[in-house]
Short mmCIF file of C-alpha atoms and ligand atoms in Angstrom, two decimals:
data_model
loop_
_atom_site.label_atom_id
_atom_site.label_comp_id
_atom_site.label_asym_id
_atom_site.label_seq_id
_atom_site.Cartn_x
_atom_site.Cartn_y
_atom_site.Cartn_z
CA MET X 1 -15.49 24.89 -7.35
CA ILE X 2 -13.11 22.72 -9.35
CA ARG X 3 -12.04 24.64 -12.45
CA ILE X 4 -11.81 22.43 -15.54
CA GLY X 5 -10.53 23.10 -19.06
CA VAL X 6 -11.16 20.93 -22.13
CA LEU X 7 -8.42 20.38 -24.73
CA GLY X 8 -9.95 19.18 -28.00
CA CYS X 9 -13.45 20.17 -29.10
CA GLY X 10 -14.42 17.28 -31.37
CA ASP X 11 -17.20 14.71 -31.22
CA VAL X 12 -16.56 13.21 -27.80
CA ALA X 13 -16.13 16.63 -26.19
CA ASN X 14 -19.40 17.81 -27.73
CA PHE X 15 -21.57 14.78 -27.01
CA GLY X 16 -19.90 13.53 -23.82
CA HIS X 17 -17.49 15.66 -21.81
CA ILE X 18 -18.84 19.19 -22.10
CA PRO X 19 -22.52 18.38 -21.35
CA ALA X 20 -21.43 16.18 -18.43
CA ILE X 21 -19.13 18.82 -16.91
CA LEU X 22 -21.87 21.44 -17.27
CA SER X 23 -24.35 19.21 -15.42
CA THR X 24 -22.03 18.15 -12.57
CA ASP X 25 -22.24 20.04 -9.28
CA GLY X 26 -18.99 21.32 -7.86
CA VAL X 27 -17.15 21.63 -11.18
CA GLU X 28 -16.95 24.56 -13.56
CA LEU X 29 -15.93 24.54 -17.23
CA VAL X 30 -13.78 27.65 -17.61
CA ALA X 31 -11.70 27.11 -20.76
CA LEU X 32 -11.80 25.41 -24.15
CA TYR X 33 -8.89 24.96 -26.53
CA ASP X 34 -8.67 23.41 -30.00
CA PRO X 35 -6.07 24.15 -32.69
CA ASP X 36 -8.91 24.22 -35.22
CA PRO X 37 -10.52 27.66 -34.87
CA ALA X 38 -13.76 26.51 -36.54
CA ARG X 39 -14.19 23.61 -34.08
CA LEU X 40 -13.34 25.90 -31.19
CA SER X 41 -15.85 28.59 -32.05
CA SER X 42 -18.67 26.21 -33.05
CA THR X 43 -18.28 24.31 -29.76
CA SER X 44 -18.27 27.50 -27.75
CA ALA X 45 -21.39 28.74 -29.57
CA ARG X 46 -23.17 25.45 -29.02
CA PHE X 47 -22.75 25.77 -25.25
CA ASP X 48 -23.76 29.42 -24.76
CA GLY X 49 -20.36 30.98 -25.41
CA LEU X 50 -17.98 28.98 -23.23
CA PRO X 51 -14.62 30.83 -23.00
CA THR X 52 -12.13 29.87 -25.73
CA PHE X 53 -8.38 30.42 -25.94
CA ASP X 54 -6.06 30.47 -28.92
CA SER X 55 -3.06 28.93 -27.18
CA THR X 56 -2.50 26.42 -24.39
CA GLU X 57 -0.51 29.16 -22.63
CA GLU X 58 -3.64 31.31 -22.31
CA PHE X 59 -5.77 28.22 -21.63
CA TYR X 60 -3.65 27.24 -18.62
CA GLY X 61 -3.55 30.89 -17.56
CA GLN X 62 -7.16 30.49 -16.34
CA GLY X 63 -6.10 28.90 -13.05
CA LEU X 64 -7.23 25.36 -13.84
CA ASP X 65 -7.47 22.55 -11.31
CA ALA X 66 -8.00 19.85 -13.95
CA VAL X 67 -7.85 19.31 -17.71
CA VAL X 68 -9.67 16.92 -19.98
CA ILE X 69 -7.66 15.71 -22.97
CA ALA X 70 -10.26 14.89 -25.60
CA SER X 71 -8.01 15.12 -28.67
CA PRO X 72 -6.95 12.13 -30.84
CA ALA X 73 -4.55 9.54 -29.40
CA PRO X 74 -1.40 10.76 -31.26
CA THR X 75 -1.71 14.08 -29.35
CA HIS X 76 -2.21 12.59 -25.86
CA LEU X 77 1.51 12.34 -25.00
CA ALA X 78 2.22 16.04 -25.60
CA GLY X 79 -1.04 17.03 -23.90
CA VAL X 80 -0.36 15.03 -20.74
CA LEU X 81 3.30 16.10 -20.54
CA GLU X 82 2.26 19.75 -20.67
CA ALA X 83 -0.48 19.15 -18.08
CA ALA X 84 2.07 17.50 -15.78
CA THR X 85 4.20 20.67 -15.80
CA ARG X 86 1.09 22.77 -15.03
CA ASP X 87 0.26 20.85 -11.85
CA VAL X 88 -3.31 19.94 -12.78
CA HIS X 89 -5.34 16.73 -12.52
CA VAL X 90 -5.84 14.97 -15.87
CA LEU X 91 -8.69 13.03 -17.41
CA CYS X 92 -7.36 11.69 -20.70
CA GLU X 93 -9.45 9.98 -23.37
CA LYS X 94 -8.79 6.43 -24.45
CA PRO X 95 -6.76 4.97 -26.05
CA ILE X 96 -4.31 6.52 -23.63
CA SER X 97 -1.36 6.51 -26.04
CA GLU X 98 0.15 5.27 -29.26
CA ASP X 99 2.24 2.66 -27.47
CA GLU X 100 3.30 1.36 -24.09
CA SER X 101 6.44 3.46 -23.82
CA GLU X 102 4.47 6.69 -24.41
CA ALA X 103 2.01 5.68 -21.69
CA GLU X 104 4.87 4.98 -19.27
CA THR X 105 6.41 8.39 -20.01
CA MET X 106 3.05 10.05 -19.33
CA ILE X 107 2.54 8.11 -16.09
CA GLY X 108 6.09 8.96 -14.93
CA ALA X 109 5.50 12.68 -15.52
CA MET X 110 2.13 12.64 -13.73
CA ASN X 111 3.62 10.69 -10.80
CA ILE X 112 6.12 13.52 -10.34
CA SER X 113 3.28 16.08 -10.38
CA GLY X 114 1.39 13.97 -7.81
CA LYS X 115 -1.96 14.79 -9.47
CA ILE X 116 -4.69 12.33 -10.48
CA PHE X 117 -4.26 10.78 -13.94
CA MET X 118 -7.53 9.19 -14.95
CA VAL X 119 -8.54 7.59 -18.24
CA GLY X 120 -11.94 8.14 -19.92
CA PHE X 121 -13.34 4.63 -19.40
CA CYS X 122 -16.88 5.98 -19.12
CA TYR X 123 -18.43 2.47 -19.40
CA ARG X 124 -17.35 1.75 -15.80
CA PHE X 125 -19.74 4.45 -14.57
CA SER X 126 -22.87 3.21 -16.35
CA PRO X 127 -25.55 2.02 -13.92
CA VAL X 128 -25.45 -1.20 -15.99
CA ALA X 129 -21.77 -1.87 -15.29
CA ARG X 130 -22.22 -0.90 -11.61
CA GLN X 131 -25.22 -3.24 -11.19
CA ILE X 132 -23.27 -6.09 -12.76
CA LYS X 133 -20.34 -5.37 -10.42
CA GLN X 134 -22.72 -5.49 -7.44
CA TRP X 135 -24.28 -8.78 -8.62
CA ILE X 136 -20.78 -10.26 -9.01
CA GLU X 137 -19.76 -9.11 -5.52
CA GLU X 138 -22.97 -10.52 -4.00
CA GLY X 139 -22.45 -13.84 -5.80
CA THR X 140 -25.91 -13.61 -7.39
CA VAL X 141 -24.95 -16.07 -10.16
CA GLY X 142 -22.15 -17.77 -8.28
CA LYS X 143 -18.59 -17.55 -9.52
CA ILE X 144 -18.21 -15.88 -12.91
CA ARG X 145 -16.40 -18.25 -15.26
CA ALA X 146 -16.94 -16.80 -18.76
CA LEU X 147 -17.68 -13.37 -20.26
CA ARG X 148 -18.89 -12.56 -23.77
CA LEU X 149 -18.71 -8.83 -24.47
CA ILE X 150 -19.97 -7.83 -27.89
CA TYR X 151 -20.16 -4.56 -29.81
CA ILE X 152 -20.69 -4.95 -33.52
CA TRP X 153 -21.76 -1.83 -35.42
CA ASN X 154 -21.24 0.07 -38.64
CA LEU X 155 -19.06 3.00 -37.50
CA HIS X 156 -21.75 5.52 -38.54
CA GLY X 157 -22.14 3.80 -41.92
CA ARG X 158 -19.70 3.72 -44.79
CA TYR X 159 -21.88 5.69 -47.17
CA GLN X 160 -24.21 8.65 -46.73
CA GLN X 161 -27.03 9.55 -49.06
CA GLN X 162 -26.93 13.06 -50.51
CA PRO X 163 -29.97 15.28 -51.20
CA ASP X 164 -29.76 14.21 -54.88
CA HIS X 165 -29.98 10.55 -53.68
CA SER X 166 -26.37 9.77 -54.66
CA TRP X 167 -24.19 7.97 -52.07
CA VAL X 168 -20.81 9.32 -50.89
CA GLU X 169 -18.31 7.92 -48.40
CA ASN X 170 -19.05 9.11 -44.87
CA PRO X 171 -16.24 11.44 -43.66
CA ARG X 172 -16.48 9.86 -40.18
CA TRP X 173 -15.47 6.53 -41.76
CA ALA X 174 -12.17 7.79 -43.18
CA GLY X 175 -9.08 7.92 -40.98
CA ARG X 176 -10.75 6.15 -38.09
CA MET X 177 -8.16 3.40 -38.10
CA VAL X 178 -5.50 5.93 -37.06
CA GLU X 179 -6.05 4.89 -33.44
CA GLY X 180 -5.74 1.17 -34.23
CA GLY X 181 -9.05 -0.26 -35.30
CA PRO X 182 -12.11 -1.55 -33.45
CA MET X 183 -10.32 -3.48 -30.70
CA VAL X 184 -8.24 -0.43 -29.78
CA ASP X 185 -10.96 2.15 -30.37
CA CYS X 186 -13.93 0.45 -28.65
CA GLY X 187 -12.51 -2.84 -27.35
CA VAL X 188 -10.41 -1.12 -24.67
CA HIS X 189 -13.60 -0.33 -22.76
CA MET X 190 -14.55 -4.04 -22.72
CA ILE X 191 -11.05 -5.16 -21.70
CA ASP X 192 -11.16 -2.65 -18.87
CA LEU X 193 -14.62 -3.81 -17.74
CA SER X 194 -13.53 -7.44 -17.60
CA ARG X 195 -10.54 -6.61 -15.35
CA TRP X 196 -12.60 -4.29 -13.17
CA TRP X 197 -15.59 -6.61 -12.80
CA LEU X 198 -13.49 -9.68 -11.98
CA GLU X 199 -10.71 -7.83 -10.17
CA SER X 200 -8.41 -10.25 -11.90
CA GLU X 201 -5.56 -9.54 -14.29
CA ILE X 202 -5.33 -10.96 -17.78
CA VAL X 203 -2.54 -13.50 -17.97
CA ARG X 204 -2.89 -14.71 -21.57
CA ALA X 205 -4.50 -13.28 -24.70
CA ALA X 206 -5.08 -14.51 -28.25
CA ALA X 207 -6.88 -12.88 -31.14
CA SER X 208 -8.44 -13.52 -34.52
CA GLY X 209 -9.93 -11.18 -37.03
CA ALA X 210 -11.31 -10.57 -40.48
CA TRP X 211 -11.31 -7.82 -43.06
CA VAL X 212 -14.88 -7.26 -44.15
CA ALA X 213 -13.84 -3.96 -45.74
CA ASP X 214 -10.53 -2.51 -46.93
CA TYR X 215 -9.42 -1.16 -43.55
CA GLU X 216 -5.82 -0.72 -42.42
CA ALA X 217 -6.54 -3.00 -39.47
CA PRO X 218 -8.88 -6.00 -39.20
CA ASP X 219 -12.34 -4.47 -38.91
CA HIS X 220 -14.07 -7.43 -37.25
CA MET X 221 -12.09 -8.91 -34.36
CA TRP X 222 -12.29 -11.45 -31.57
CA LEU X 223 -10.07 -11.31 -28.50
CA ASN X 224 -9.81 -14.23 -26.06
CA MET X 225 -8.37 -13.52 -22.64
CA ASP X 226 -7.63 -15.77 -19.66
CA HIS X 227 -7.80 -14.10 -16.26
CA ARG X 228 -5.60 -15.10 -13.33
CA CYS X 229 -8.73 -16.22 -11.43
CA GLY X 230 -9.40 -18.83 -14.14
CA ALA X 231 -12.26 -17.00 -15.85
CA HIS X 232 -12.23 -16.38 -19.60
CA THR X 233 -13.33 -13.26 -21.52
CA ASN X 234 -14.21 -13.13 -25.20
CA VAL X 235 -14.55 -9.66 -26.76
CA GLU X 236 -16.10 -9.33 -30.22
CA MET X 237 -15.78 -5.95 -31.96
CA SER X 238 -16.71 -4.81 -35.41
CA PHE X 239 -16.82 -1.59 -37.39
CA THR X 240 -18.24 -3.28 -40.47
CA TYR X 241 -21.41 -4.97 -39.26
CA CYS X 242 -24.05 -3.65 -41.68
CA HIS X 243 -21.58 -0.98 -42.84
CA THR X 244 -23.02 -0.93 -46.34
CA ALA X 245 -26.61 -1.74 -45.42
CA ARG X 246 -29.30 0.78 -46.17
CA GLU X 247 -31.06 -0.31 -42.99
CA PRO X 248 -28.21 -1.04 -40.57
CA ILE X 249 -28.68 -2.56 -37.16
CA ASN X 250 -26.09 -3.07 -34.45
CA HIS X 251 -25.64 -5.25 -31.41
CA PHE X 252 -24.22 -4.42 -27.99
CA SER X 253 -24.40 -6.95 -25.18
CA TYR X 254 -22.69 -8.31 -22.09
CA HIS X 255 -23.06 -11.95 -20.99
CA LEU X 256 -21.41 -12.99 -17.73
CA ILE X 257 -21.76 -16.70 -17.21
CA GLY X 258 -21.48 -17.92 -13.64
CA ASP X 259 -21.63 -21.38 -12.13
CA GLY X 260 -25.02 -20.37 -10.68
CA GLY X 261 -26.62 -18.46 -13.54
CA VAL X 262 -26.12 -15.72 -16.11
CA LEU X 263 -25.95 -11.92 -15.96
CA ARG X 264 -27.14 -10.37 -19.19
CA TYR X 265 -27.30 -6.88 -20.69
CA ASP X 266 -28.69 -6.11 -24.13
CA ARG X 267 -28.58 -2.45 -25.17
CA ASP X 268 -31.61 -3.07 -27.38
CA GLY X 269 -34.46 -2.33 -25.01
CA TYR X 270 -31.97 -1.82 -22.15
CA VAL X 271 -32.47 -5.36 -20.88
CA LEU X 272 -30.52 -5.99 -17.67
CA GLU X 273 -31.14 -9.21 -15.79
CA ALA X 274 -29.72 -11.95 -13.57
CA ARG X 275 -31.04 -15.43 -14.39
CA THR X 276 -30.40 -17.68 -11.41
CA GLY X 277 -31.61 -21.12 -10.31
CA GLN X 278 -34.20 -19.46 -8.06
CA GLU X 279 -35.48 -16.51 -10.07
CA THR X 280 -34.88 -14.00 -12.84
CA ILE X 281 -34.10 -10.56 -11.46
CA ARG X 282 -34.86 -7.77 -13.92
CA VAL X 283 -33.81 -4.16 -13.28
CA PRO X 284 -34.03 -1.11 -15.53
CA GLY X 285 -31.08 -0.93 -17.92
CA ALA X 286 -29.38 2.21 -19.24
CA SER X 287 -26.82 3.34 -21.78
CA GLU X 288 -23.44 1.60 -21.69
CA LYS X 289 -21.74 5.00 -21.23
CA ASN X 290 -22.04 7.49 -18.39
CA PHE X 291 -20.02 10.68 -18.68
CA GLU X 292 -21.93 12.36 -15.81
CA GLY X 293 -21.05 9.52 -13.44
CA MET X 294 -17.44 9.74 -14.58
CA TYR X 295 -17.27 13.45 -13.72
CA ALA X 296 -18.92 12.94 -10.33
CA ALA X 297 -16.26 10.32 -9.55
CA PHE X 298 -13.44 12.57 -10.88
CA ARG X 299 -14.70 15.48 -8.70
CA ASP X 300 -14.98 13.28 -5.60
CA ALA X 301 -11.47 11.91 -6.11
CA ILE X 302 -10.04 15.43 -6.54
CA ARG X 303 -11.75 16.53 -3.33
CA SER X 304 -10.83 13.51 -1.23
CA GLY X 305 -7.58 12.33 -2.81
CA ASP X 306 -9.08 8.81 -2.83
CA THR X 307 -8.85 7.25 -6.29
CA THR X 308 -10.31 3.84 -5.36
CA GLY X 309 -12.42 2.49 -8.24
CA LEU X 310 -11.30 5.17 -10.72
CA PRO X 311 -9.94 3.97 -14.07
CA LEU X 312 -6.38 5.25 -13.81
CA ALA X 313 -3.66 5.64 -16.42
CA GLN X 314 -2.26 2.21 -15.57
CA ASP X 315 -5.65 0.68 -16.47
CA GLY X 316 -5.53 2.60 -19.74
CA LEU X 317 -2.03 1.31 -20.45
CA ILE X 318 -3.00 -2.33 -19.78
CA ALA X 319 -6.16 -2.25 -21.89
CA THR X 320 -4.49 -0.43 -24.78
CA LYS X 321 -1.47 -2.75 -24.77
CA ILE X 322 -3.68 -5.86 -24.94
CA ALA X 323 -5.88 -4.36 -27.68
CA ARG X 324 -2.90 -3.26 -29.80
CA GLU X 325 -1.01 -6.52 -29.40
CA ALA X 326 -4.15 -8.42 -30.40
CA THR X 327 -4.62 -6.25 -33.48
CA ASN X 328 -0.94 -6.53 -34.44
CA LEU X 329 -1.11 -10.28 -33.98
CA VAL X 330 -3.94 -10.58 -36.49
CA MET X 331 -2.23 -8.18 -38.89
CA GLY X 332 0.99 -10.18 -38.66
CA ASP X 333 -0.84 -13.46 -39.12
CA ARG X 334 -2.77 -12.63 -42.22
CA ALA X 335 -2.24 -10.39 -45.19
CA ARG X 336 -4.98 -7.83 -45.67
CA PRO X 337 -7.00 -8.71 -48.77
CA THR X 338 -6.03 -6.36 -51.56
CA ALA X 339 -8.83 -6.96 -54.00
N1 NAD P 1 -14.91 7.44 -24.27
C1 NAD P 1 -15.63 7.38 -25.36
O1 NAD P 1 -16.74 6.85 -25.35
C2 NAD P 1 -15.11 8.00 -26.65
C3 NAD P 1 -15.96 8.22 -27.73
C4 NAD P 1 -15.44 8.80 -28.88
C5 NAD P 1 -14.09 9.14 -28.94
N2 NAD P 1 -13.28 8.88 -27.88
C6 NAD P 1 -11.84 9.22 -27.92
O2 NAD P 1 -11.72 10.65 -27.78
C7 NAD P 1 -10.64 11.14 -28.57
C8 NAD P 1 -11.19 12.19 -29.54
O3 NAD P 1 -12.15 11.56 -30.39
P1 NAD P 1 -13.22 12.41 -31.23
O4 NAD P 1 -14.12 11.39 -31.84
O5 NAD P 1 -13.79 13.51 -30.42
O6 NAD P 1 -12.26 13.02 -32.36
P2 NAD P 1 -12.54 14.28 -33.30
O7 NAD P 1 -11.63 14.13 -34.45
O8 NAD P 1 -14.00 14.46 -33.53
O9 NAD P 1 -12.07 15.51 -32.41
C9 NAD P 1 -10.74 15.70 -31.98
C10 NAD P 1 -10.52 17.19 -31.77
O10 NAD P 1 -9.22 17.37 -31.20
C11 NAD P 1 -8.63 18.50 -31.81
N3 NAD P 1 -7.20 18.44 -31.64
C12 NAD P 1 -6.25 17.93 -32.49
N4 NAD P 1 -5.03 18.11 -31.94
C13 NAD P 1 -5.19 18.71 -30.75
C14 NAD P 1 -4.32 19.15 -29.72
N5 NAD P 1 -3.00 18.99 -29.82
N6 NAD P 1 -4.85 19.75 -28.61
C15 NAD P 1 -6.18 19.92 -28.50
N7 NAD P 1 -7.06 19.54 -29.45
C16 NAD P 1 -6.58 18.94 -30.55
C17 NAD P 1 -9.09 18.44 -33.26
O11 NAD P 1 -8.98 19.70 -33.90
C18 NAD P 1 -10.56 18.00 -33.08
O12 NAD P 1 -11.42 19.12 -32.92
C19 NAD P 1 -10.04 9.92 -29.26
O13 NAD P 1 -8.92 9.48 -28.53
C20 NAD P 1 -11.17 8.88 -29.23
O14 NAD P 1 -10.74 7.55 -29.24
C21 NAD P 1 -13.77 8.33 -26.74
#
């Protein structure tokens, strides 16, 4: 059994990591830590009393093989550096770090430990992303020339209605820009997918953006990337699509345009299809995320030492660097509207 501990018991730990670890054969969740005692105890209670520890010293005292760092980005550096001294494998949430130099420090420390340093790009493990990868490899729609990857949503809504029917600002809306805005927060998954699908590095990137709301960073962004293979990827990301609507909708889709057809995924209705000159192939779609698949891959890599296909720290560094530079470019280009 691979003994895993989770550092950080917030949203992503509760909806993603912990349920996935608990449902993966061959791994055991033996320790939780969070500096917030209320978060720690409520998470433990939610999952039938998982063991909690008040310090990382006691947490690591449980004989861990691997840790999951599911705390906010500003805490990832310290978390990974401590893990590196404890000789454990690491699965760290995205965005990997606050900047490139932090990521390089983390990677250097983990290289010395010789343990796996994976990044939480859970989109790679969705059956949707895997099917698209297979279609690309089989040349189902020829050579992929252009990608449109879109996620426009309302970040859980700006306002919430109270029992007395008044509206207050949603606490999940505030402070969310700390990690860098939509391109850094969600866009890194799309940047990673484009590199992984095409197996081709990004050689040039440009960005544009708009402030629909009064965010610290542009809240609706477009990123245009040229790959070495000649293909082009456009990523569109928004936190403010329908953010004040009483009946919000969102849109999540992948379009991969080949010289022999189009691969298409629409999260609405889980549409997943390949439209070619000969036929339209339709297969069952799924969610864009897959934490269970991510843990099965993490377990297999720990057992075998083979990290082929895993999103590693270097992939996290590349995606985060592109997303941050794009965001900074837009912020440098245009003053945020003040009124
Ligand atoms: N892969 C995904 O699909 C996905 C989805 C959501 C969030 N995330 C990422 O996961 C990370 C956490 O996001 P969240 O939404 O769960 O945040 P959150 O604010 O809900 O939870 C973070 C938790 O970390 C705890 N924490 C703070 N400092 C800590 C430390 N030093 N050590 C351990 N725990 C600490 C906080 O007390 C809090 O309970 C972020 O980097 C975010 O971008 C990834």
